[in-house]
XYZ file of C-alpha atoms in Angstrom:
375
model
C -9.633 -35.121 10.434
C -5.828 -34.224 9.526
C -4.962 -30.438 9.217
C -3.622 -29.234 5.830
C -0.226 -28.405 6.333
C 2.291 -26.652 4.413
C 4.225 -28.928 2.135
C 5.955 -26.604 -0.247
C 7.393 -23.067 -0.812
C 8.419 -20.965 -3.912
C 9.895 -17.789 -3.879
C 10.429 -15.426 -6.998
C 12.013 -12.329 -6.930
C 11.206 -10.250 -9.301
C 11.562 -6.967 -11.409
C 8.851 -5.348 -13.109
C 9.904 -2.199 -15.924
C 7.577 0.729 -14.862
C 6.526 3.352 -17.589
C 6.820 6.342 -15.369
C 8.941 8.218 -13.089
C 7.956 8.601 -9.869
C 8.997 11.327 -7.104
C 8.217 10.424 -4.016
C 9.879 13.086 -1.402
C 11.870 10.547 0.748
C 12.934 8.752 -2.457
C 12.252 8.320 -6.049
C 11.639 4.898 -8.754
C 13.069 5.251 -12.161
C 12.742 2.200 -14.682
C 11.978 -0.598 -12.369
C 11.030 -1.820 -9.023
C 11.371 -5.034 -6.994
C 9.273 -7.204 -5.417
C 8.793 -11.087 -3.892
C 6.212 -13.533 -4.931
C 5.866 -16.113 -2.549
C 3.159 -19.651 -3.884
C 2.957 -21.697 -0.792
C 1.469 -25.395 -1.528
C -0.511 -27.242 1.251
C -0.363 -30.567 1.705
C -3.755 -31.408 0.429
C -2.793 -29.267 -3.172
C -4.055 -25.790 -2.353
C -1.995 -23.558 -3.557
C -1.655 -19.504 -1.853
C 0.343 -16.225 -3.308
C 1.544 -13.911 -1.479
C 3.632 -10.784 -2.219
C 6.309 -8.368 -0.729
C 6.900 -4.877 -2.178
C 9.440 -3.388 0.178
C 11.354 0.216 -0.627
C 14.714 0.622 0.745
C 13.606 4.068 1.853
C 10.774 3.259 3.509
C 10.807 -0.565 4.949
C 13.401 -2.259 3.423
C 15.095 -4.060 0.333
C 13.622 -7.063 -1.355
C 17.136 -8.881 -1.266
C 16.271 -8.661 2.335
C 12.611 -10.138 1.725
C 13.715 -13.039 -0.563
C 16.559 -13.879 2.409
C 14.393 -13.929 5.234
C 11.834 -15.384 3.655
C 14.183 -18.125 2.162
C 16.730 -18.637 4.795
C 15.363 -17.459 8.154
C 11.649 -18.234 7.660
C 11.016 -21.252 5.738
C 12.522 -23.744 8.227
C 9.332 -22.577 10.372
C 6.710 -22.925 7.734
C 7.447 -26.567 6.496
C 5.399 -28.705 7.865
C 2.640 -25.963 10.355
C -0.983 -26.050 10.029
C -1.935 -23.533 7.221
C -4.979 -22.996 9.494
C -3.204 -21.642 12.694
C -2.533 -18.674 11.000
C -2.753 -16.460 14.234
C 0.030 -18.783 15.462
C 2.414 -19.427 13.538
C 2.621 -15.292 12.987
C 3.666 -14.725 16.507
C 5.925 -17.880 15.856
C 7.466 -15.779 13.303
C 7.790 -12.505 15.084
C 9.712 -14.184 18.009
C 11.948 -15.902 15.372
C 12.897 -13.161 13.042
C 12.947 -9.017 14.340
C 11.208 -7.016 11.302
C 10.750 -8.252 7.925
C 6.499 -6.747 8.128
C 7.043 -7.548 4.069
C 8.348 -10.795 4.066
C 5.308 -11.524 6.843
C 2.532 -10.065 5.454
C 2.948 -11.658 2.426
C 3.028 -15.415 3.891
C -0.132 -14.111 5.774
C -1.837 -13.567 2.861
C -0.264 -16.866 1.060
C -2.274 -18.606 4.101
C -5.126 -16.549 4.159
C -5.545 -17.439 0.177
C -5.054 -21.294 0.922
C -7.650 -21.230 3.647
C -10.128 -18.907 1.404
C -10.070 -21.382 -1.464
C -10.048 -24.516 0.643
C -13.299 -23.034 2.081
C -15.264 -21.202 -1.085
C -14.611 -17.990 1.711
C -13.113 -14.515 0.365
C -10.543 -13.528 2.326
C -12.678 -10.415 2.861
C -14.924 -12.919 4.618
C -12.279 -14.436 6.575
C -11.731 -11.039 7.833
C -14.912 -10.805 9.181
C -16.838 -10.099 5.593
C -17.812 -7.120 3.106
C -18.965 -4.322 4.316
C -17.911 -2.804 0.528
C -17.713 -3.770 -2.691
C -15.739 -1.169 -4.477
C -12.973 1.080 -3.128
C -12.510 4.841 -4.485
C -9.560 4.898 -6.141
C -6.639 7.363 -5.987
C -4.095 8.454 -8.718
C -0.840 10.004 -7.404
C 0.241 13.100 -9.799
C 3.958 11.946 -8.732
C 5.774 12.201 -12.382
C 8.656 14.215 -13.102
C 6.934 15.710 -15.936
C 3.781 17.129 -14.761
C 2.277 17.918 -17.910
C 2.118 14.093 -18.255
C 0.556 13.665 -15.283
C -2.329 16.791 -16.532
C -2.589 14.951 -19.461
C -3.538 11.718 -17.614
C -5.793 13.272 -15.450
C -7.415 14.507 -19.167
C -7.558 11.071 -19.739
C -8.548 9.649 -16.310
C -11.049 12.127 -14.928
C -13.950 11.538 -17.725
C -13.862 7.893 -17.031
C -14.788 8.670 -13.526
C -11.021 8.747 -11.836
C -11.796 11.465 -9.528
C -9.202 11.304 -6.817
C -5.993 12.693 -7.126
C -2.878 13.022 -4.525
C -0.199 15.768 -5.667
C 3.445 14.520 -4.203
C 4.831 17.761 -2.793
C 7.862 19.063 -1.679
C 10.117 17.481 -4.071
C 10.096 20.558 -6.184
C 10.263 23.965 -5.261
C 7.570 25.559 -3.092
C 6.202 27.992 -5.904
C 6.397 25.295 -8.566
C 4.155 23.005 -5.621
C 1.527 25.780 -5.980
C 1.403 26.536 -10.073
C 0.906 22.915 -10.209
C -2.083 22.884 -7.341
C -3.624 26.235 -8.797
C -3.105 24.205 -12.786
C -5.309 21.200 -11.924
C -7.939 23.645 -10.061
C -8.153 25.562 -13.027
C -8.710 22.639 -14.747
C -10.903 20.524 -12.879
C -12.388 22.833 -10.334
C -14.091 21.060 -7.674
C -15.191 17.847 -9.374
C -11.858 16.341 -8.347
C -10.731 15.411 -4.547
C -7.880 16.946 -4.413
C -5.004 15.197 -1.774
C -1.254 16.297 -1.064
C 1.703 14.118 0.434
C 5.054 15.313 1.611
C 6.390 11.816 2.066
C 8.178 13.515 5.414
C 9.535 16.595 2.973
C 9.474 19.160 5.014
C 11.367 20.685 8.001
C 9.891 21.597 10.867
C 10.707 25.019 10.792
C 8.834 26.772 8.431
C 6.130 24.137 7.935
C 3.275 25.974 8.575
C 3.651 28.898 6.155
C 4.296 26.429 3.624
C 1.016 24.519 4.099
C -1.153 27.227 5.113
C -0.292 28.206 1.394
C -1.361 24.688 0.134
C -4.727 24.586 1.817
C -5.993 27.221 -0.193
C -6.219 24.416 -2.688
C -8.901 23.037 -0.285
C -6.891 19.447 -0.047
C -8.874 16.826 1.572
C -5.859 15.860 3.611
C -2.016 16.388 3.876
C -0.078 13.218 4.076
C 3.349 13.282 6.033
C 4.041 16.895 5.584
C 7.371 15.798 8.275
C 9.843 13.233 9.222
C 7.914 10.622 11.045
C 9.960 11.528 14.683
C 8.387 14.577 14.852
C 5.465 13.968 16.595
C 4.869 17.263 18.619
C 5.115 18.861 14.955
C 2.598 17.019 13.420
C 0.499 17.469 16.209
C 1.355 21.237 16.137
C 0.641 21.453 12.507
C -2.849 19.382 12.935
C -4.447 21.758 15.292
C -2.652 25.037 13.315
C -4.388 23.922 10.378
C -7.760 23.587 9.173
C -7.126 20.797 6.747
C -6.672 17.416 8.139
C -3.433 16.057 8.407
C -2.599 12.283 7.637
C -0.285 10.161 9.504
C 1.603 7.409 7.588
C 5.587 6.982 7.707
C 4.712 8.049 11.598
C 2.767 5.405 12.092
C 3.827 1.624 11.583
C 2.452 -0.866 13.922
C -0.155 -0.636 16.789
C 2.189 0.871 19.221
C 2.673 3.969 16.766
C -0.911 4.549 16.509
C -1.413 4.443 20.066
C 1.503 7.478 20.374
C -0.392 9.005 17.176
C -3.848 8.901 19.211
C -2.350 10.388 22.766
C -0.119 12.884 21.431
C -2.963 14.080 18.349
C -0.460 14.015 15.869
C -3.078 13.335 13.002
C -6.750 13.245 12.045
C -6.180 10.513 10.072
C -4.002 7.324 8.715
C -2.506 5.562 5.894
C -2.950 1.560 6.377
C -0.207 -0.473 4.104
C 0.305 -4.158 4.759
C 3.799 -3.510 4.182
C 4.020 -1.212 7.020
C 1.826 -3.412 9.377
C 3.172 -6.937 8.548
C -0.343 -8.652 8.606
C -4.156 -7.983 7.823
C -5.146 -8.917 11.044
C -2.311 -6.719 12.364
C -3.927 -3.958 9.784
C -7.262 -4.073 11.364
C -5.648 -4.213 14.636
C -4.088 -0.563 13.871
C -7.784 0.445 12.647
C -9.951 -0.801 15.590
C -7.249 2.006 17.715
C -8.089 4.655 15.149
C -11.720 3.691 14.788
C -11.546 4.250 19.062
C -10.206 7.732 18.506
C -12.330 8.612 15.475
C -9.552 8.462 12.994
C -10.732 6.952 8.919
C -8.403 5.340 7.398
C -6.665 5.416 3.590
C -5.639 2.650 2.027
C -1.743 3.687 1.021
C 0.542 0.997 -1.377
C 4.239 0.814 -1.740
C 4.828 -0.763 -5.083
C 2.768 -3.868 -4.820
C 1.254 -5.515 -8.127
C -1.916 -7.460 -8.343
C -1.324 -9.857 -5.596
C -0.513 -7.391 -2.533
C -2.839 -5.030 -4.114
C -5.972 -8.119 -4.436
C -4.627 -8.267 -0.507
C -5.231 -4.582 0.064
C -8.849 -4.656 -1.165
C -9.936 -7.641 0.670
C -8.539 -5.885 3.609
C -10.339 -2.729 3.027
C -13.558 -4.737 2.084
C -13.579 -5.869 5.268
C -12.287 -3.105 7.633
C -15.070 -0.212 7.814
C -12.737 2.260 8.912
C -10.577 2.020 6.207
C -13.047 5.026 4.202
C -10.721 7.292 2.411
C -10.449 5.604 -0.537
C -6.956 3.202 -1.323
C -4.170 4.345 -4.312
C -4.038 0.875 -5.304
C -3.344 2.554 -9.290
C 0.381 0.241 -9.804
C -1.149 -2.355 -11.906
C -2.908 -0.242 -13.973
C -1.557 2.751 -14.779
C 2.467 2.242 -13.894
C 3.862 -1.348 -14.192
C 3.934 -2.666 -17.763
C 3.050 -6.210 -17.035
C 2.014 -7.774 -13.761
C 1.481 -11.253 -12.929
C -2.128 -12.239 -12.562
C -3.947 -13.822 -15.785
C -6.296 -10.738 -15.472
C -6.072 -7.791 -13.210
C -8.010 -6.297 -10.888
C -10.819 -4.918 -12.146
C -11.501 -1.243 -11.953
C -14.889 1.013 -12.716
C -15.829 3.880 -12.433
C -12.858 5.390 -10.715
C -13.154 2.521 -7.983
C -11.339 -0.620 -7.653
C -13.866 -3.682 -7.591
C -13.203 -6.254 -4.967
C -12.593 -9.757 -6.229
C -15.423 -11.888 -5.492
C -14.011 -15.315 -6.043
C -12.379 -17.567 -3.239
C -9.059 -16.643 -1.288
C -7.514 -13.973 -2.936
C -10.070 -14.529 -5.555
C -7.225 -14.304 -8.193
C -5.494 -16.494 -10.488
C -1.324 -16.126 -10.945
C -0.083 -16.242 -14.613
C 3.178 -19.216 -13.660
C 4.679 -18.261 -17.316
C 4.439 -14.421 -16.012
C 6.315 -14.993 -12.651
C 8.691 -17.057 -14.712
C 9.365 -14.764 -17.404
C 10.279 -11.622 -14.524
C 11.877 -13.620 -11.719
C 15.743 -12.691 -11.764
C 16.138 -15.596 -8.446
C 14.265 -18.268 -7.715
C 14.612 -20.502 -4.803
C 12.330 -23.760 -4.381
C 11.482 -26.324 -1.588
């Protein structure tokens, strides 16, 4: 029997308005943000998404996506199996340095291609469910913070219960009034999280969080610039709350260096950092080793990377902290998909159907994409 193969490619880049502020330590998102849809056709009529968020602070630009994706990346895909998806990733990696967005998100075009070729999830694909719903977290990461208490009014009744406070974007004192304010509030019915985004210097760090875990935090995320290994792992034996590694660790080889040096007692798994959901359960099965649950962490993604991110985690059952998959819902003020994600309960519910198990609004993408390139 002929193999599928990949006949066509669309890419959109888009801009989606946001209806918040966000700060974010490293950098912040005012008014928009930017991301690539990719549809990839096989030649049998299948059609995949995939999506790259990028953030110039973090991974990259989506210019940069749409050109490597477009320029660099599409010669290769014309014309593969949409099958060998193992293989043509590696043929990808030695053909273009970098680019985990632009990657991942023709992984998960292929991945969605295969699914509904099959009547297979991609969760199954991966290896299948070992969940159905993922806890859900909301980061308090607005300018205005009374906004964000006011949301949390809104959100915790309806059974929203996790929340991660962005930190050290404001002063220290202001950090803690706004800790102590949602305490008062909620007490303990809310899990209560804290990120530095790599905020903080190293000198000093320890008074400053030995203050915050009074709060009782579940973890801190990133309290300092990802090259300072020996400080996180200073800071996660100084401290009784756990600290959580993401900006320090990328790829495999980072979570290897998190595991010798015990830089963290846990990790933040984005497909944007890793490049690949095989190459995000890669990173897990090295923390899973060492004992190390995992979060699932988001850039800017809408429905498609995020519909991604929860097969992922559906499938991966170190991945137990919960994901802050929250853009579609709460931030951007239209997404793409004909219906979104579904959430209940404070947890986001896994799509059941095939691929993806998602269906792209073409009038949507249309209506936001500023370039398109076809072929």
């Amino acid at each position: 029997m002929t193999e599928a193969t990949i006949e066509r490619l669309r890419l959109f880049l888009i801009e989606s308005p946001i209806k918040m502020a966000r700060l974010q330590g490293v950098g912040n998102v005012k008014g928009t943000v930017k991301r690539v849809l990719i549809e990839l056709t096989s030649s049998d009529g299948v059609i995949g998404w995939g999506e790259a968020a990028p953030w110039e602070v973090f991974t990259g630009t989506a210019e940069a996506a749409f050109s490597a994706l477009d320029i660099y990346l599409r010669p290769i895909l014309l014309g593969k199996s949409v099958r060998r998806i193992r293989a043509l990733m590696a043929e990808l990696d030695r053909a273009l340095v970098g680019h985990a967005e632009a990657k991942v998100a023709i992984e998960m075009a292929l991945l969605d291609i295969v699914g509904k070729a099959s009547g297979l999830s991609v969760a199954d694909l991966l290896g299948g469910r070992v969940r159905d719903t993922i806890p859900l977290s909301f980061s308090i990461a607005d300018p205005d913070f009374a906004a964000d208490l006011e949301r949390m009014r809104k959100m915790v009744p309806e059974g929203n219960l996790i929340y991660k406070v962005k930190t050290g974007v404001k002063p220290h004192r202001e950090d803690l009034d706004h800790l102590a304010a949602i305490r008062k509030e909620f007490g303990d019915k809310v899990d209560l999280r804290v990120d530095y985004n790599q905020a903080l210097a190293p000198f000093g760090a320890i008074r400053i969080l030995r203050d915050v875990e009074a709060f009782a935090p579940t973890f801190i995320e990133q309290p300092v610039p990802r090259k300072f290994l020996d400080v996180m792992a200073q800071l996660a034996t100084a401290l009784e709350t756990p600290v959580l590694a993401d900006e320090s660790c990328f790829d495999r080889r980072d979570m290897m260096e998190v595991v010798r040096r015990e830089a963290a007692d846990a990790v933040s798994i984005k497909l944007m950092k890793a490049g690949g959901l095989f190459e995000a359960q890669a990173i897990m099965s090295i923390a899973d080793t060492a004992g190390l649950p995992g979060y699932g962490g988001t850039l800017w993604e809408g429905g498609i990377g995020l519909a991604a991110g929860t097969q992922l985690i559906a499938a991966t059952p170190g991945i137990s902290l919960g994901c802050e998959f929250y853009m579609p819902h709460h931030v951007l003020t239209e997404d793409v998909l004909e219906e979104r994600v579904r959430n209940h309960d404070g947890h986001v519910v896994v799509p059941d159907g095939p691929g993806l198990g998602i269906r792209v609004s073409e009038a949507s993408v249309r209506t936001n994409a500023r370039v398109l390139a076809e072929g």
